[in-house]
Coordinates of C-alpha atoms in Angstrom, one line a residue:
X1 CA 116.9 65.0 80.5
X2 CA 119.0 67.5 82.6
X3 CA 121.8 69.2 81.2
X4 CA 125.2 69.6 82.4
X5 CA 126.1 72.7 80.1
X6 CA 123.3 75.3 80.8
X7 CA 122.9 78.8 81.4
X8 CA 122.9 78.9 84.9
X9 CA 125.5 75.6 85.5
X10 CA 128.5 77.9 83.1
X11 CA 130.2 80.6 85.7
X12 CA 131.1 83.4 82.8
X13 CA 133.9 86.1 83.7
X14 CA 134.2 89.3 81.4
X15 CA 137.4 91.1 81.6
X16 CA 138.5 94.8 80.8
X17 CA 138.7 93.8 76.9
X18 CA 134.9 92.3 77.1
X19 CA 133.8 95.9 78.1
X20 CA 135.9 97.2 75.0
X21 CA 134.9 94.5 72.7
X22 CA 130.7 95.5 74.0
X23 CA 131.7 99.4 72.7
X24 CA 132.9 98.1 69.4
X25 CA 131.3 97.8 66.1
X26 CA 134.3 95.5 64.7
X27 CA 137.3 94.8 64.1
X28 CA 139.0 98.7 63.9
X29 CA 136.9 100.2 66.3
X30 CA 138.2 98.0 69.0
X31 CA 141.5 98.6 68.1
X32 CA 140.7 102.5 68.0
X33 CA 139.2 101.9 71.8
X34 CA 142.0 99.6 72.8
X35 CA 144.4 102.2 71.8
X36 CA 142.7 104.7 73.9
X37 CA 143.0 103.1 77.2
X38 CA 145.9 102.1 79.3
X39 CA 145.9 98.4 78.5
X40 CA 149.1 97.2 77.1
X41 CA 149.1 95.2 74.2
X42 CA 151.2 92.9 72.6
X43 CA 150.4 90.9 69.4
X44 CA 152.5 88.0 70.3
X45 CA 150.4 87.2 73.3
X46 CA 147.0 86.1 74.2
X47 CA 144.5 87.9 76.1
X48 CA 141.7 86.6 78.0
X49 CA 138.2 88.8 76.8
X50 CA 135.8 86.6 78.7
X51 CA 136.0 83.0 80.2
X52 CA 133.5 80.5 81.2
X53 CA 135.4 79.0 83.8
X54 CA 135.8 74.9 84.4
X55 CA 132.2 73.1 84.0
X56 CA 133.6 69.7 85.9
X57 CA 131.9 66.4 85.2
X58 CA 132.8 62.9 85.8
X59 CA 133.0 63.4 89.5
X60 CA 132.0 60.4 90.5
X61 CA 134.1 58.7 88.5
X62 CA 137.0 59.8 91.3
X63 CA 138.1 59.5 94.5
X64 CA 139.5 63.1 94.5
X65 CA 137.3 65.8 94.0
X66 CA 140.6 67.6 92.1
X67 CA 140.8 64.6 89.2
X68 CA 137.7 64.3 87.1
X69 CA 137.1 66.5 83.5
X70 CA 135.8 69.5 82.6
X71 CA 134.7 71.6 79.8
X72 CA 136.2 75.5 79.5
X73 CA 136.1 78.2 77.1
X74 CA 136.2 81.7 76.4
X75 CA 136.8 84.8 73.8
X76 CA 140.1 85.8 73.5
X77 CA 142.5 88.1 71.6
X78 CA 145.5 86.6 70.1
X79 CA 147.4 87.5 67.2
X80 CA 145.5 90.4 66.8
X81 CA 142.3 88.3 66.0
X82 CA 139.0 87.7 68.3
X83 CA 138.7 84.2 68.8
X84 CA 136.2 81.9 70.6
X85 CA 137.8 78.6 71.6
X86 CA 136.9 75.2 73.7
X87 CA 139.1 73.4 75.5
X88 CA 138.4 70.2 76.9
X89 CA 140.6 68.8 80.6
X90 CA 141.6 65.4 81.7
X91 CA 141.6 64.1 85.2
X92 CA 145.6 64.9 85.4
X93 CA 144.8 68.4 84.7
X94 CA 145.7 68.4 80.8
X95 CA 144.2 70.7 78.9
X96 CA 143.5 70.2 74.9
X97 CA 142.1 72.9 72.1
X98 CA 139.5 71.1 70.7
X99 CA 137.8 74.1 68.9
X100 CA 139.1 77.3 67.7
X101 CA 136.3 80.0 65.9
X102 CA 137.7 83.2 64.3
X103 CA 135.1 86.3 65.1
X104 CA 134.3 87.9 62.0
X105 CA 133.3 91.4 61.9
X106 CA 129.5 91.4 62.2
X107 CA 129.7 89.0 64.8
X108 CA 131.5 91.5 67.2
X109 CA 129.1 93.9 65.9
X110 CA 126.0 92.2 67.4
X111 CA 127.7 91.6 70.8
X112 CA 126.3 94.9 72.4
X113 CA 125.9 93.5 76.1
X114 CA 127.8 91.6 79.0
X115 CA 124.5 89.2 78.4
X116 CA 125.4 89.3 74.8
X117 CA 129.3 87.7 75.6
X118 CA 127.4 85.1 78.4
X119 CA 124.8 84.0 75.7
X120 CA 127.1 83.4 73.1
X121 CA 129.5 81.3 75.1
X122 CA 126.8 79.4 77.2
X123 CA 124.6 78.6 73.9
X124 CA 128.1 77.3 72.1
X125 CA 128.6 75.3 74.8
X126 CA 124.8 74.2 74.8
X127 CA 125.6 73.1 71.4
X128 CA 129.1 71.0 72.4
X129 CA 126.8 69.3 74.9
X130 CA 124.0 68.0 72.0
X131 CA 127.0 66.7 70.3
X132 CA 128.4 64.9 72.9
X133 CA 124.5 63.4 73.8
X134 CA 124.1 62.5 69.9
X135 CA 127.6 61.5 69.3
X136 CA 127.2 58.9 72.1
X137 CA 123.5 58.3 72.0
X138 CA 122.9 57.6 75.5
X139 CA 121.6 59.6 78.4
X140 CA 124.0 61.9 79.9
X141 CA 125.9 60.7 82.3
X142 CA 127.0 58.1 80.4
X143 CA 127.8 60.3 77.1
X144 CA 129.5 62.6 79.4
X145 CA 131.4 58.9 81.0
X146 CA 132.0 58.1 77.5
X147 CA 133.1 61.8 76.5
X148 CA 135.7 61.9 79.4
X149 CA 137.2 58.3 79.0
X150 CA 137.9 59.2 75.3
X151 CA 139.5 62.4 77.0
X152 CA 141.7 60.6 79.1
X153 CA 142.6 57.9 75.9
X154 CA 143.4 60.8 73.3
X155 CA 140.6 58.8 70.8
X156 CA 137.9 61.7 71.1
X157 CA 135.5 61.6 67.9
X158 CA 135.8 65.7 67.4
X159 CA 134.5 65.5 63.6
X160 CA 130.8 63.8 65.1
X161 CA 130.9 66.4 68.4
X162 CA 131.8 69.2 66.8
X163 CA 129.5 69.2 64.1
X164 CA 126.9 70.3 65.7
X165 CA 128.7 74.0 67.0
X166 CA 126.6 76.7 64.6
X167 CA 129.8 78.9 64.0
X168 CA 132.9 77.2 61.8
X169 CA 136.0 75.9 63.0
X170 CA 137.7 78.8 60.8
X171 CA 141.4 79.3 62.1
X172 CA 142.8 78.0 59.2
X173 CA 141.2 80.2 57.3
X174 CA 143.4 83.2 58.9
X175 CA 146.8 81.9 58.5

C-alpha cells in the first residue's frame, strides 16, 4: 500500500532556532545559546524551529488545485516551551490544532542532527497516517477521502487517530 506521509513525500524546513535547538542538550542550554545570538525573543510569541510544509491530499476530490486538504506540522517555540504540533487544513484553507506535544528535556537532548529534527517530524507523521488507515479501515485513498470529509464537517474521530502518535498529547500538563 503506498503511503501519502513518508520520508521523501514531507518537504521539512529547519530555521535559525533548529540549528540552536541541534547545539543544545535541553531546556537551559538553548536558552544560554539563544541568548548568545542576535535573535530577538519574545515569550508572548511563537517561533517557528522547523516545519514540514503542507502534505496536500484529496486532490481529486476538486476542481481547483488550491481547495483540497492537507496535513502540516512543525517544532516550535512558544511560551518559552518546545513544542511539536499537527495541524490539519480544510479545502477553504482553515487550519485546526489537532495535536500539541510538549518536548521534554531528554528529547531535545537526542536531537543532535538536521536528520534528527526531519526524522522526528516525518516518523510522527508516519504515525498520524497509520491512524488515519486503522481509524477508517480502508485502503488509502479512501481513509484519506474519509479523513478530509470529516475535516471539512468538524466530526474528526481525534481520540481513534491520535492514539496511535508514540509521544503524549501533554500541553495540559504545562499550564
Amino acid at each position: 500500500m503506498e503511503k501519502i506521509l513518508k520520508n521523501d513525500s514531507v518537504n521539512i524546513q529547519i530555521g535559525q532556532l533548529g540549528n540552536i535547538l541541534i547545539q543544545s542538550k535541553g531546556y537551559e542550554e538553548f536558552y544560554n545559546n539563544l541568548s548568545k545570538c542576535n535573535i530577538e525573543f519574545n515569550e508572548a510569541k511563537t517561533y517557528e524551529i522547523a516545519s514540514s510544509g503542507f502534505v496536500d491530499f484529496n486532490q481529486h476530490l476538486y476542481e481547483d488545485i488550491n481547495h483540497m486538504n492537507s496535513i502540516s506540522s512543525g517544532i516550535y517555540l512558544e511560551r518559552s516551551l518546545i513544542t511539536y504540533r499537527v495541524f490539519i487544513w480544510g479545502s477553504k484553507g482553515e487550519g485546526f490544532e489537532i495535536f500539541k506535544h510538549v518536548f521534554i528535556g531528554e528529547e531535545i537532548f537526542n536531537i543532535k542532527t538536521e536528520n534528527d529534527i526531519k526524522q522526528y517530524i516525518a516518523s510522527h507523521l508516519q504515525e498520524l497516517e497509520d491512524g488515519i488507515l486503522k481509524t477508517y479501515n480502508e485502503g488509502i485513498k479512501e481513509s484519506f477521502e474519509k479523513f478530509g470529509m470529516a475535516i471539512e464537517n468538524r466530526t474528526l474521530p481525534l481520540q481513534s487517530i491520535l492514539q496511535f502518535l508514540t509521544i503524549p498529547n501533554n500541553m495540559n500538563d504545562f499550564r
